[in-house]
Short mmCIF file of C-alpha atoms and ligand atoms in Angstrom, two decimals:
data_model
loop_
_atom_site.label_atom_id
_atom_site.label_comp_id
_atom_site.label_asym_id
_atom_site.label_seq_id
_atom_site.Cartn_x
_atom_site.Cartn_y
_atom_site.Cartn_z
CA MET A 1 23.01 74.21 -81.11
CA LEU A 2 25.53 77.00 -80.60
CA GLY A 3 23.24 79.44 -82.41
CA ILE A 4 20.21 78.61 -80.26
CA LEU A 5 22.18 78.89 -77.06
CA SER A 6 23.78 82.18 -77.98
CA ASN A 7 20.30 83.73 -78.41
CA HIS A 8 19.33 82.57 -74.96
CA SER A 9 19.59 84.54 -71.74
CA HIS A 10 22.28 82.52 -70.06
CA LYS A 11 21.84 84.45 -66.81
CA ASN A 12 18.29 83.42 -66.02
CA CYS A 13 18.19 79.99 -67.42
CA SER A 14 17.21 77.18 -65.05
CA MET A 15 20.23 75.10 -66.02
CA LYS A 16 23.35 75.54 -63.91
CA ASN A 17 26.24 76.73 -66.04
CA ILE A 18 29.61 75.12 -65.41
CA ILE A 19 32.70 76.12 -67.32
CA ILE A 20 35.20 73.34 -67.93
CA THR A 21 38.45 74.71 -69.40
CA GLY A 22 40.72 72.54 -71.53
CA GLY A 23 37.80 70.24 -72.35
CA ALA A 24 39.16 69.37 -75.79
CA GLY A 25 42.39 68.00 -74.29
CA PHE A 26 43.18 64.59 -72.90
CA ILE A 27 41.81 64.64 -69.34
CA GLY A 28 39.37 67.50 -70.01
CA SER A 29 37.55 65.53 -72.70
CA HIS A 30 36.92 62.66 -70.27
CA VAL A 31 35.65 65.12 -67.65
CA VAL A 32 33.35 66.90 -70.14
CA ARG A 33 31.91 63.58 -71.35
CA LEU A 34 31.25 62.39 -67.79
CA PHE A 35 29.52 65.64 -66.76
CA VAL A 36 27.47 66.00 -69.97
CA ASN A 37 26.21 62.42 -69.75
CA LYS A 38 25.63 62.36 -66.00
CA TYR A 39 24.17 65.80 -65.25
CA SER A 40 21.38 66.87 -67.60
CA GLU A 41 20.64 69.75 -65.19
CA TYR A 42 24.03 71.34 -65.95
CA ARG A 43 25.00 73.20 -69.08
CA ILE A 44 28.63 72.32 -69.65
CA ILE A 45 30.59 75.07 -71.39
CA ASN A 46 33.82 73.68 -72.76
CA VAL A 47 36.31 76.54 -73.03
CA ASP A 48 39.35 75.68 -75.10
CA VAL A 49 41.57 77.54 -77.57
CA LEU A 50 42.49 74.28 -79.37
CA THR A 51 46.28 74.25 -79.19
CA TYR A 52 48.14 71.29 -80.71
CA ALA A 53 46.83 69.28 -77.71
CA GLY A 54 43.17 70.23 -78.09
CA ASN A 55 41.04 68.21 -80.45
CA LEU A 56 37.25 68.37 -80.78
CA GLU A 57 37.29 64.89 -82.29
CA ASN A 58 37.78 63.74 -78.69
CA LEU A 59 34.19 64.82 -78.01
CA SER A 60 32.41 63.82 -81.22
CA ASP A 61 30.10 61.45 -79.28
CA ILE A 62 28.60 64.25 -77.14
CA GLU A 63 28.97 67.33 -79.36
CA SER A 64 25.26 67.56 -80.12
CA ALA A 65 24.03 66.94 -76.56
CA PRO A 66 21.53 69.64 -75.49
CA ASN A 67 23.54 70.51 -72.36
CA TYR A 68 26.89 70.99 -74.12
CA VAL A 69 28.41 74.16 -75.59
CA PHE A 70 31.87 74.77 -77.00
CA GLU A 71 33.55 78.19 -76.80
CA ARG A 72 36.90 78.74 -78.46
CA VAL A 73 38.56 81.20 -76.09
CA ASP A 74 42.18 81.79 -75.10
CA ILE A 75 42.29 82.05 -71.30
CA VAL A 76 45.32 84.32 -71.61
CA ASP A 77 43.02 86.96 -73.16
CA ALA A 78 41.50 88.70 -70.10
CA ALA A 79 38.85 90.61 -72.09
CA ALA A 80 37.69 87.42 -73.82
CA VAL A 81 37.49 85.59 -70.49
CA ASP A 82 35.49 88.48 -69.00
CA ALA A 83 33.06 88.41 -71.92
CA LEU A 84 32.67 84.65 -71.52
CA PHE A 85 31.85 84.95 -67.81
CA ASP A 86 29.41 87.79 -68.49
CA LYS A 87 27.65 85.61 -71.03
CA TYR A 88 27.31 82.46 -68.94
CA GLN A 89 27.54 83.60 -65.30
CA PRO A 90 28.99 80.20 -64.35
CA GLU A 91 28.35 78.89 -60.86
CA GLY A 92 31.28 76.56 -61.17
CA VAL A 93 34.62 76.46 -62.94
CA ILE A 94 36.59 73.26 -63.39
CA HIS A 95 39.93 74.44 -64.71
CA LEU A 96 42.07 72.02 -66.70
CA ALA A 97 43.36 74.19 -69.59
CA ALA A 98 47.13 74.23 -69.46
CA GLU A 99 50.36 73.67 -71.26
CA SER A 100 51.05 70.22 -69.90
CA HIS A 101 54.25 68.70 -71.27
CA VAL A 102 57.49 68.96 -69.26
CA ASP A 103 59.79 68.66 -72.32
CA ARG A 104 58.02 71.57 -74.03
CA SER A 105 58.31 73.63 -70.85
CA ILE A 106 62.08 73.19 -70.95
CA LYS A 107 62.16 74.61 -74.49
CA ASP A 108 59.60 77.41 -74.00
CA PRO A 109 58.91 78.27 -70.33
CA LEU A 110 57.07 81.51 -71.14
CA ALA A 111 54.25 79.67 -72.89
CA PHE A 112 53.70 77.92 -69.55
CA VAL A 113 53.81 81.17 -67.60
CA ARG A 114 51.22 82.67 -69.93
CA THR A 115 48.65 79.88 -70.01
CA ASN A 116 49.17 78.23 -66.65
CA ILE A 117 49.73 81.29 -64.46
CA LEU A 118 48.23 84.27 -66.28
CA GLY A 119 45.38 82.18 -67.70
CA THR A 120 44.47 80.93 -64.21
CA VAL A 121 44.56 84.43 -62.73
CA ASN A 122 42.33 85.71 -65.55
CA LEU A 123 39.76 83.02 -64.74
CA LEU A 124 39.92 83.84 -61.03
CA ASN A 125 39.47 87.57 -61.72
CA SER A 126 36.44 87.02 -63.95
CA PHE A 127 34.89 84.58 -61.47
CA LYS A 128 35.40 87.09 -58.65
CA ARG A 129 33.98 89.96 -60.72
CA ILE A 130 30.67 88.33 -61.70
CA HIS A 131 29.67 87.04 -58.27
CA GLU A 132 28.38 89.29 -55.51
CA ASP A 133 28.28 86.39 -53.11
CA PHE A 134 29.89 83.02 -53.46
CA GLU A 135 27.17 80.88 -51.88
CA GLY A 136 26.95 77.62 -53.84
CA LYS A 137 29.81 78.63 -56.16
CA ARG A 138 33.08 76.80 -56.64
CA PHE A 139 36.41 77.21 -58.45
CA TYR A 140 38.19 73.89 -58.91
CA HIS A 141 41.81 73.82 -60.07
CA ILE A 142 43.17 70.58 -61.53
CA SER A 143 46.84 70.29 -60.64
CA THR A 144 49.65 67.80 -60.61
CA ASP A 145 51.78 65.91 -58.10
CA GLU A 146 54.84 67.37 -59.87
CA VAL A 147 54.48 70.54 -57.74
CA TYR A 148 55.93 68.53 -54.83
CA GLY A 149 59.24 68.00 -56.64
CA THR A 150 60.97 64.65 -56.40
CA LEU A 151 60.99 61.77 -53.91
CA GLY A 152 63.92 59.59 -52.94
CA LYS A 153 63.54 55.80 -52.75
CA GLU A 154 61.11 55.97 -49.83
CA GLY A 155 58.00 57.94 -48.94
CA LEU A 156 54.93 59.31 -50.69
CA PHE A 157 53.60 62.77 -51.52
CA GLU A 158 50.97 63.83 -49.01
CA GLU A 159 48.72 66.91 -49.10
CA THR A 160 51.05 68.49 -46.52
CA THR A 161 54.26 67.88 -48.51
CA PRO A 162 55.86 71.29 -49.22
CA TYR A 163 55.86 72.50 -52.81
CA ASP A 164 59.31 72.16 -54.40
CA PRO A 165 58.88 72.22 -58.20
CA ASN A 166 61.84 71.46 -60.47
CA SER A 167 60.61 71.96 -64.05
CA PRO A 168 59.18 75.11 -65.63
CA TYR A 169 55.94 73.11 -66.05
CA SER A 170 55.68 72.19 -62.38
CA ALA A 171 56.77 75.69 -61.30
CA SER A 172 53.93 77.17 -63.37
CA LYS A 173 51.40 74.72 -61.90
CA ALA A 174 52.67 75.41 -58.36
CA SER A 175 52.30 79.12 -58.99
CA SER A 176 48.75 78.74 -60.26
CA ASP A 177 47.86 76.58 -57.24
CA HIS A 178 49.17 79.34 -54.98
CA PHE A 179 47.09 81.95 -56.82
CA VAL A 180 43.95 79.86 -56.38
CA ARG A 181 44.58 79.52 -52.66
CA ALA A 182 45.50 83.20 -52.34
CA TYR A 183 42.24 84.24 -54.06
CA GLY A 184 40.40 82.00 -51.63
CA GLU A 185 42.08 83.64 -48.63
CA THR A 186 41.97 87.20 -49.95
CA TYR A 187 38.65 87.43 -51.76
CA GLY A 188 36.75 84.49 -50.29
CA ILE A 189 36.44 82.46 -53.50
CA PRO A 190 35.39 78.92 -52.54
CA TYR A 191 38.00 76.71 -54.12
CA VAL A 192 39.31 73.19 -54.20
CA VAL A 193 42.57 71.85 -55.68
CA THR A 194 43.55 68.31 -56.60
CA ASN A 195 47.09 67.10 -57.32
CA CYS A 196 47.07 64.00 -59.48
CA SER A 197 49.74 61.58 -60.62
CA ASN A 198 50.56 60.65 -64.25
CA ASN A 199 47.47 59.81 -66.31
CA TYR A 200 47.21 57.44 -69.24
CA GLY A 201 44.33 56.35 -71.45
CA GLN A 202 42.39 57.14 -74.63
CA ASN A 203 42.93 60.48 -76.40
CA GLN A 204 46.32 61.36 -74.90
CA PHE A 205 48.52 63.27 -77.33
CA PRO A 206 51.47 61.10 -78.46
CA GLU A 207 54.18 63.16 -76.79
CA LYS A 208 53.72 61.72 -73.29
CA LEU A 209 55.44 58.41 -72.57
CA ILE A 210 52.70 55.82 -73.10
CA PRO A 211 50.98 57.10 -76.29
CA LEU A 212 54.31 58.17 -77.80
CA PHE A 213 55.70 54.67 -77.31
CA ILE A 214 52.53 53.00 -78.63
CA ASN A 215 52.72 55.15 -81.75
CA ASN A 216 56.44 54.50 -82.20
CA ILE A 217 55.99 50.75 -81.80
CA VAL A 218 53.22 50.76 -84.42
CA GLU A 219 55.54 52.68 -86.75
CA GLU A 220 58.62 50.63 -85.72
CA LYS A 221 60.48 53.76 -84.66
CA PRO A 222 63.02 53.95 -81.78
CA LEU A 223 61.67 54.22 -78.21
CA PRO A 224 63.70 57.01 -76.57
CA VAL A 225 64.28 56.11 -72.90
CA TYR A 226 65.68 59.08 -70.97
CA GLY A 227 68.78 58.51 -68.83
CA ASP A 228 68.99 55.12 -67.11
CA GLY A 229 65.24 54.41 -67.36
CA GLN A 230 65.04 53.96 -63.57
CA TYR A 231 62.81 57.01 -63.07
CA THR A 232 59.55 56.18 -61.30
CA ARG A 233 56.02 57.41 -61.96
CA ASP A 234 52.67 56.54 -60.38
CA TRP A 235 50.15 55.82 -63.17
CA LEU A 236 46.40 56.38 -63.09
CA TYR A 237 43.80 55.54 -65.76
CA VAL A 238 42.25 58.79 -67.01
CA VAL A 239 38.63 57.70 -66.51
CA ASP A 240 39.40 57.13 -62.82
CA HIS A 241 40.82 60.65 -62.63
CA ALA A 242 37.60 62.00 -64.20
CA ARG A 243 35.55 60.08 -61.61
CA ALA A 244 37.65 61.62 -58.84
CA ILE A 245 37.12 65.11 -60.31
CA ASP A 246 33.35 64.57 -60.33
CA LEU A 247 33.46 63.50 -56.68
CA VAL A 248 35.70 66.34 -55.51
CA TYR A 249 33.69 68.95 -57.42
CA HIS A 250 30.50 67.82 -55.70
CA GLU A 251 31.69 66.62 -52.31
CA GLY A 252 35.14 68.05 -51.63
CA GLU A 253 35.55 70.56 -48.79
CA ASN A 254 36.14 74.18 -49.72
CA GLY A 255 39.72 75.29 -49.16
CA GLU A 256 41.02 71.71 -49.22
CA THR A 257 43.45 69.95 -51.51
CA TYR A 258 43.28 66.24 -52.36
CA ASN A 259 45.96 64.03 -53.83
CA ILE A 260 44.80 61.57 -56.49
CA GLY A 261 46.80 58.51 -57.49
CA GLY A 262 46.53 54.81 -58.11
CA PHE A 263 49.15 53.42 -55.67
CA ASN A 264 50.69 52.16 -58.91
CA GLU A 265 54.40 52.89 -59.15
CA TRP A 266 56.49 51.76 -62.08
CA THR A 267 60.05 52.46 -63.14
CA ASN A 268 59.94 53.68 -66.73
CA ILE A 269 61.89 50.71 -68.04
CA ASP A 270 59.66 48.12 -66.34
CA LEU A 271 56.55 49.84 -67.66
CA ILE A 272 58.04 50.05 -71.16
CA LYS A 273 58.80 46.31 -71.11
CA VAL A 274 55.20 45.47 -70.14
CA LEU A 275 53.96 47.80 -72.88
CA CYS A 276 56.30 46.21 -75.43
CA ALA A 277 55.13 42.69 -74.53
CA GLN A 278 51.44 43.67 -74.83
CA MET A 279 52.10 45.41 -78.14
CA ASP A 280 53.91 42.36 -79.60
CA GLU A 281 50.96 40.21 -78.68
CA LYS A 282 48.27 42.58 -79.95
CA LEU A 283 50.10 43.32 -83.20
CA GLY A 284 50.87 39.65 -83.73
CA ARG A 285 54.58 40.38 -83.90
CA GLU A 286 57.39 38.11 -82.81
CA LYS A 287 57.98 38.13 -79.02
CA GLY A 288 60.69 40.67 -78.12
CA SER A 289 60.45 42.66 -81.34
CA SER A 290 59.15 45.89 -79.71
CA GLU A 291 61.83 45.76 -76.99
CA LYS A 292 64.46 45.88 -79.71
CA LEU A 293 63.29 49.44 -80.44
CA ILE A 294 64.36 50.65 -76.95
CA THR A 295 67.08 53.30 -77.32
CA TYR A 296 68.65 54.99 -74.32
CA VAL A 297 69.00 58.73 -74.98
CA LYS A 298 70.33 61.78 -73.18
CA ASP A 299 68.46 62.51 -69.97
CA ARG A 300 65.88 65.25 -69.51
CA PRO A 301 67.44 68.17 -67.57
CA GLY A 302 66.05 68.51 -64.03
CA HIS A 303 64.40 65.09 -64.38
CA ASP A 304 62.48 64.22 -61.19
CA ARG A 305 63.56 60.78 -59.98
CA ARG A 306 60.38 59.52 -58.42
CA TYR A 307 56.73 60.52 -57.98
CA ALA A 308 54.33 58.54 -55.79
CA ILE A 309 51.03 59.67 -54.34
CA ASP A 310 49.46 58.91 -51.01
CA ALA A 311 45.76 58.94 -51.97
CA THR A 312 44.50 58.03 -48.49
CA LYS A 313 42.68 61.32 -47.90
CA ILE A 314 40.42 61.16 -50.97
CA ASN A 315 39.85 57.47 -50.32
CA LYS A 316 38.91 57.92 -46.64
CA GLU A 317 37.03 61.22 -46.87
CA LEU A 318 35.27 60.88 -50.21
CA GLY A 319 35.34 57.13 -50.81
CA TRP A 320 37.23 57.29 -54.12
CA ALA A 321 39.32 54.37 -55.38
CA PRO A 322 40.51 53.45 -58.88
CA SER A 323 38.10 51.18 -60.77
CA VAL A 324 40.58 49.34 -62.97
CA THR A 325 43.95 47.71 -62.43
CA PHE A 326 46.95 48.97 -64.38
CA GLU A 327 46.96 45.85 -66.57
CA GLU A 328 43.28 46.40 -67.46
CA GLY A 329 43.72 50.13 -68.09
CA LEU A 330 46.79 49.60 -70.24
CA ALA A 331 45.04 46.93 -72.32
CA ILE A 332 42.03 49.25 -72.89
CA THR A 333 44.42 52.05 -73.85
CA ILE A 334 46.43 49.99 -76.33
CA ASP A 335 43.25 48.59 -77.91
CA TRP A 336 41.89 52.11 -78.28
CA TYR A 337 45.02 53.39 -80.05
CA LEU A 338 45.13 50.35 -82.33
CA SER A 339 41.51 50.76 -83.34
CA ASN A 340 41.74 54.55 -83.73
CA ALA A 341 44.52 54.77 -86.29
CA GLU A 342 42.68 57.67 -87.96
CA TRP A 343 42.76 59.75 -84.74
CA LEU A 344 46.47 59.03 -84.36
CA LYS A 345 47.11 59.90 -87.99
CA ASN A 346 45.23 63.20 -87.65
CA VAL A 347 47.05 64.36 -84.52
CA THR A 348 50.44 63.37 -85.91
CA SER A 349 49.96 65.23 -89.19
CA GLY A 350 50.97 68.88 -89.65
CA THR A 351 53.88 70.05 -87.50
CA TYR A 352 54.07 66.90 -85.36
CA GLN A 353 56.92 65.30 -87.30
CA GLU A 354 58.98 68.48 -87.08
CA TYR A 355 58.33 68.66 -83.34
CA TYR A 356 59.22 65.01 -82.93
CA ASP A 357 62.50 65.32 -84.84
CA ASN A 358 63.44 68.32 -82.79
CA MET A 359 62.54 66.77 -79.46
CA TYR A 360 63.70 63.18 -79.86
CA ALA A 361 65.63 62.35 -82.96
CA LYS A 362 68.22 65.08 -82.35
CA ARG A 363 68.41 64.44 -78.65
P1 NAD B 401 46.43 68.43 -72.56
O1 NAD B 401 47.70 69.11 -72.96
O2 NAD B 401 46.04 67.15 -73.20
O3 NAD B 401 45.19 69.44 -72.80
C1 NAD B 401 45.24 70.78 -72.46
C2 NAD B 401 44.05 71.48 -73.09
O4 NAD B 401 44.10 72.86 -72.73
C3 NAD B 401 44.05 71.42 -74.63
O5 NAD B 401 42.77 71.08 -75.11
C4 NAD B 401 44.45 72.82 -75.03
O6 NAD B 401 43.90 73.22 -76.29
C5 NAD B 401 43.87 73.66 -73.89
N1 NAD B 401 44.58 74.93 -73.74
C6 NAD B 401 45.94 75.11 -73.67
N2 NAD B 401 46.21 76.43 -73.58
C7 NAD B 401 45.02 77.08 -73.56
C8 NAD B 401 44.65 78.46 -73.49
N3 NAD B 401 45.58 79.42 -73.41
N4 NAD B 401 43.34 78.77 -73.49
C9 NAD B 401 42.39 77.81 -73.58
N5 NAD B 401 42.68 76.50 -73.68
C10 NAD B 401 43.98 76.14 -73.67
O7 NAD B 401 46.50 68.32 -70.98
P2 NAD B 401 46.03 67.15 -70.01
O8 NAD B 401 47.08 66.13 -69.94
O9 NAD B 401 44.65 66.77 -70.36
O10 NAD B 401 46.03 67.93 -68.62
C11 NAD B 401 44.88 68.67 -68.19
C12 NAD B 401 45.17 69.29 -66.84
O11 NAD B 401 45.47 68.28 -65.89
C13 NAD B 401 46.36 70.25 -66.84
O12 NAD B 401 46.05 71.34 -66.03
C14 NAD B 401 47.49 69.42 -66.25
O13 NAD B 401 48.43 70.24 -65.58
C15 NAD B 401 46.72 68.55 -65.28
N6 NAD B 401 47.32 67.23 -65.00
C16 NAD B 401 47.71 66.41 -66.03
C17 NAD B 401 48.24 65.16 -65.73
C18 NAD B 401 48.64 64.19 -66.83
O14 NAD B 401 49.20 63.14 -66.55
N7 NAD B 401 48.36 64.47 -68.09
C19 NAD B 401 48.39 64.75 -64.41
C20 NAD B 401 47.99 65.63 -63.38
C21 NAD B 401 47.45 66.86 -63.69
P1 TYD B 402 55.98 62.11 -69.39
O1 TYD B 402 54.95 61.22 -70.02
O2 TYD B 402 56.54 63.24 -70.21
O3 TYD B 402 55.34 62.66 -68.04
P2 TYD B 402 56.04 63.49 -66.81
O4 TYD B 402 57.36 63.98 -67.25
O5 TYD B 402 55.07 64.62 -66.63
O6 TYD B 402 56.11 62.53 -65.68
O7 TYD B 402 57.19 61.21 -68.91
C1 TYD B 402 57.00 60.12 -68.03
C2 TYD B 402 58.36 59.53 -67.72
O8 TYD B 402 58.91 58.94 -68.92
C3 TYD B 402 59.39 60.58 -67.28
O9 TYD B 402 60.25 60.00 -66.31
C4 TYD B 402 60.17 60.89 -68.54
C5 TYD B 402 60.15 59.56 -69.29
N1 TYD B 402 60.16 59.66 -70.76
C6 TYD B 402 61.11 58.94 -71.50
O10 TYD B 402 61.97 58.23 -70.94
N2 TYD B 402 61.08 59.04 -72.86
C7 TYD B 402 60.17 59.81 -73.51
O11 TYD B 402 60.20 59.89 -74.75
C8 TYD B 402 59.19 60.53 -72.74
C9 TYD B 402 58.16 61.40 -73.41
C10 TYD B 402 59.23 60.41 -71.36
#
């Protein structure tokens, strides 16, 4: 497939070329699958360097589709990004590639500056360079609600909430959002940005709360709860995020930002208790046995107390709403991890254990 496509003139082909970056990662793989299956008139070019978080196994069901291509490219490498854009002349870019884990950003902020800021600017530069006019073109940046900083007990993040990032991760995402907007203002690139709440679902690397805790429960390892466990997050099932991305890419207004969230707030400890109860049941273990693994550990520095999204705009203007309840989404997620032990084993081999010991056990 790759061979045939690379002999093709990508410029004059009747298919529309769309680059999706970070397509081998958690959210990106759901977006690539949706676009490849739904839009046979698009050629989807998945651009991913395959860091620890990128895994082509996530896309094994669509890898031989005629409208799918994979390109292993580091978005930090400007010359490689230029060559990629010359080759495909993409009309659209849906940009998800990023370093995405807050705890890693605390240990190595520069990795986040490189990929999230420099990588985004490289994509913008190449996109700007190949297009003489931007009619029908679009650059879509996938961002996070964490750029807004933290909420107190009341209130929700709205699209007009000022940016106030607290972690190196959220600072790098805020910066890249600003670059996207600045390129829109300065060079006329048609862009759209979405800021989404915490995602969960199939194929999430077991460093984020939900898959880490599922994996630890399976292995009967401690569940490290940061601080007092009263931190609040707003959880959204990943497939619903992918549906929102499809909608915004096709129907969002240029120059606009949209918040995406499930109106689904949980304190960490309440969510962990629900997860523990479901895991006991599904694993056929004695009631209460997973909860016994809960271990309160030292807090994350700069830990944002509460995130919660007001998703009224995307609901009213584009008609998006989540398709599953949290209970349904969590059950699907747990079932997936339990029936994909091989996937979990593969992604936790290699340096994972070393990372884990460093990050949690010595906390
Ligand atoms: P992830 O860490 O699972 O995947 C990131 C992907 O990007 C991986 O496949 C990785 O190989 C690739 N990548 C990293 N550096 C790269 C580079 N230099 N060049 C090319 N590819 C590179 O991330 P995710 O959780 O799927 O998040 C995807 C996007 O959505 C990110 O931009 C993130 O900020 C945003 N987001 C995530 C969440 C969430 O809850 N996970 C919520 C809101 C927004
Ligand atoms: P995480 O999944 O890392 O997402 P984010 O920090 O981007 O919101 O963490 C979700 C919440 O769970 C956050 O408040 C930190 C907390 N947490 C723990 O208590 N223990 C853990 O081991 C992890 C990974 C997170």
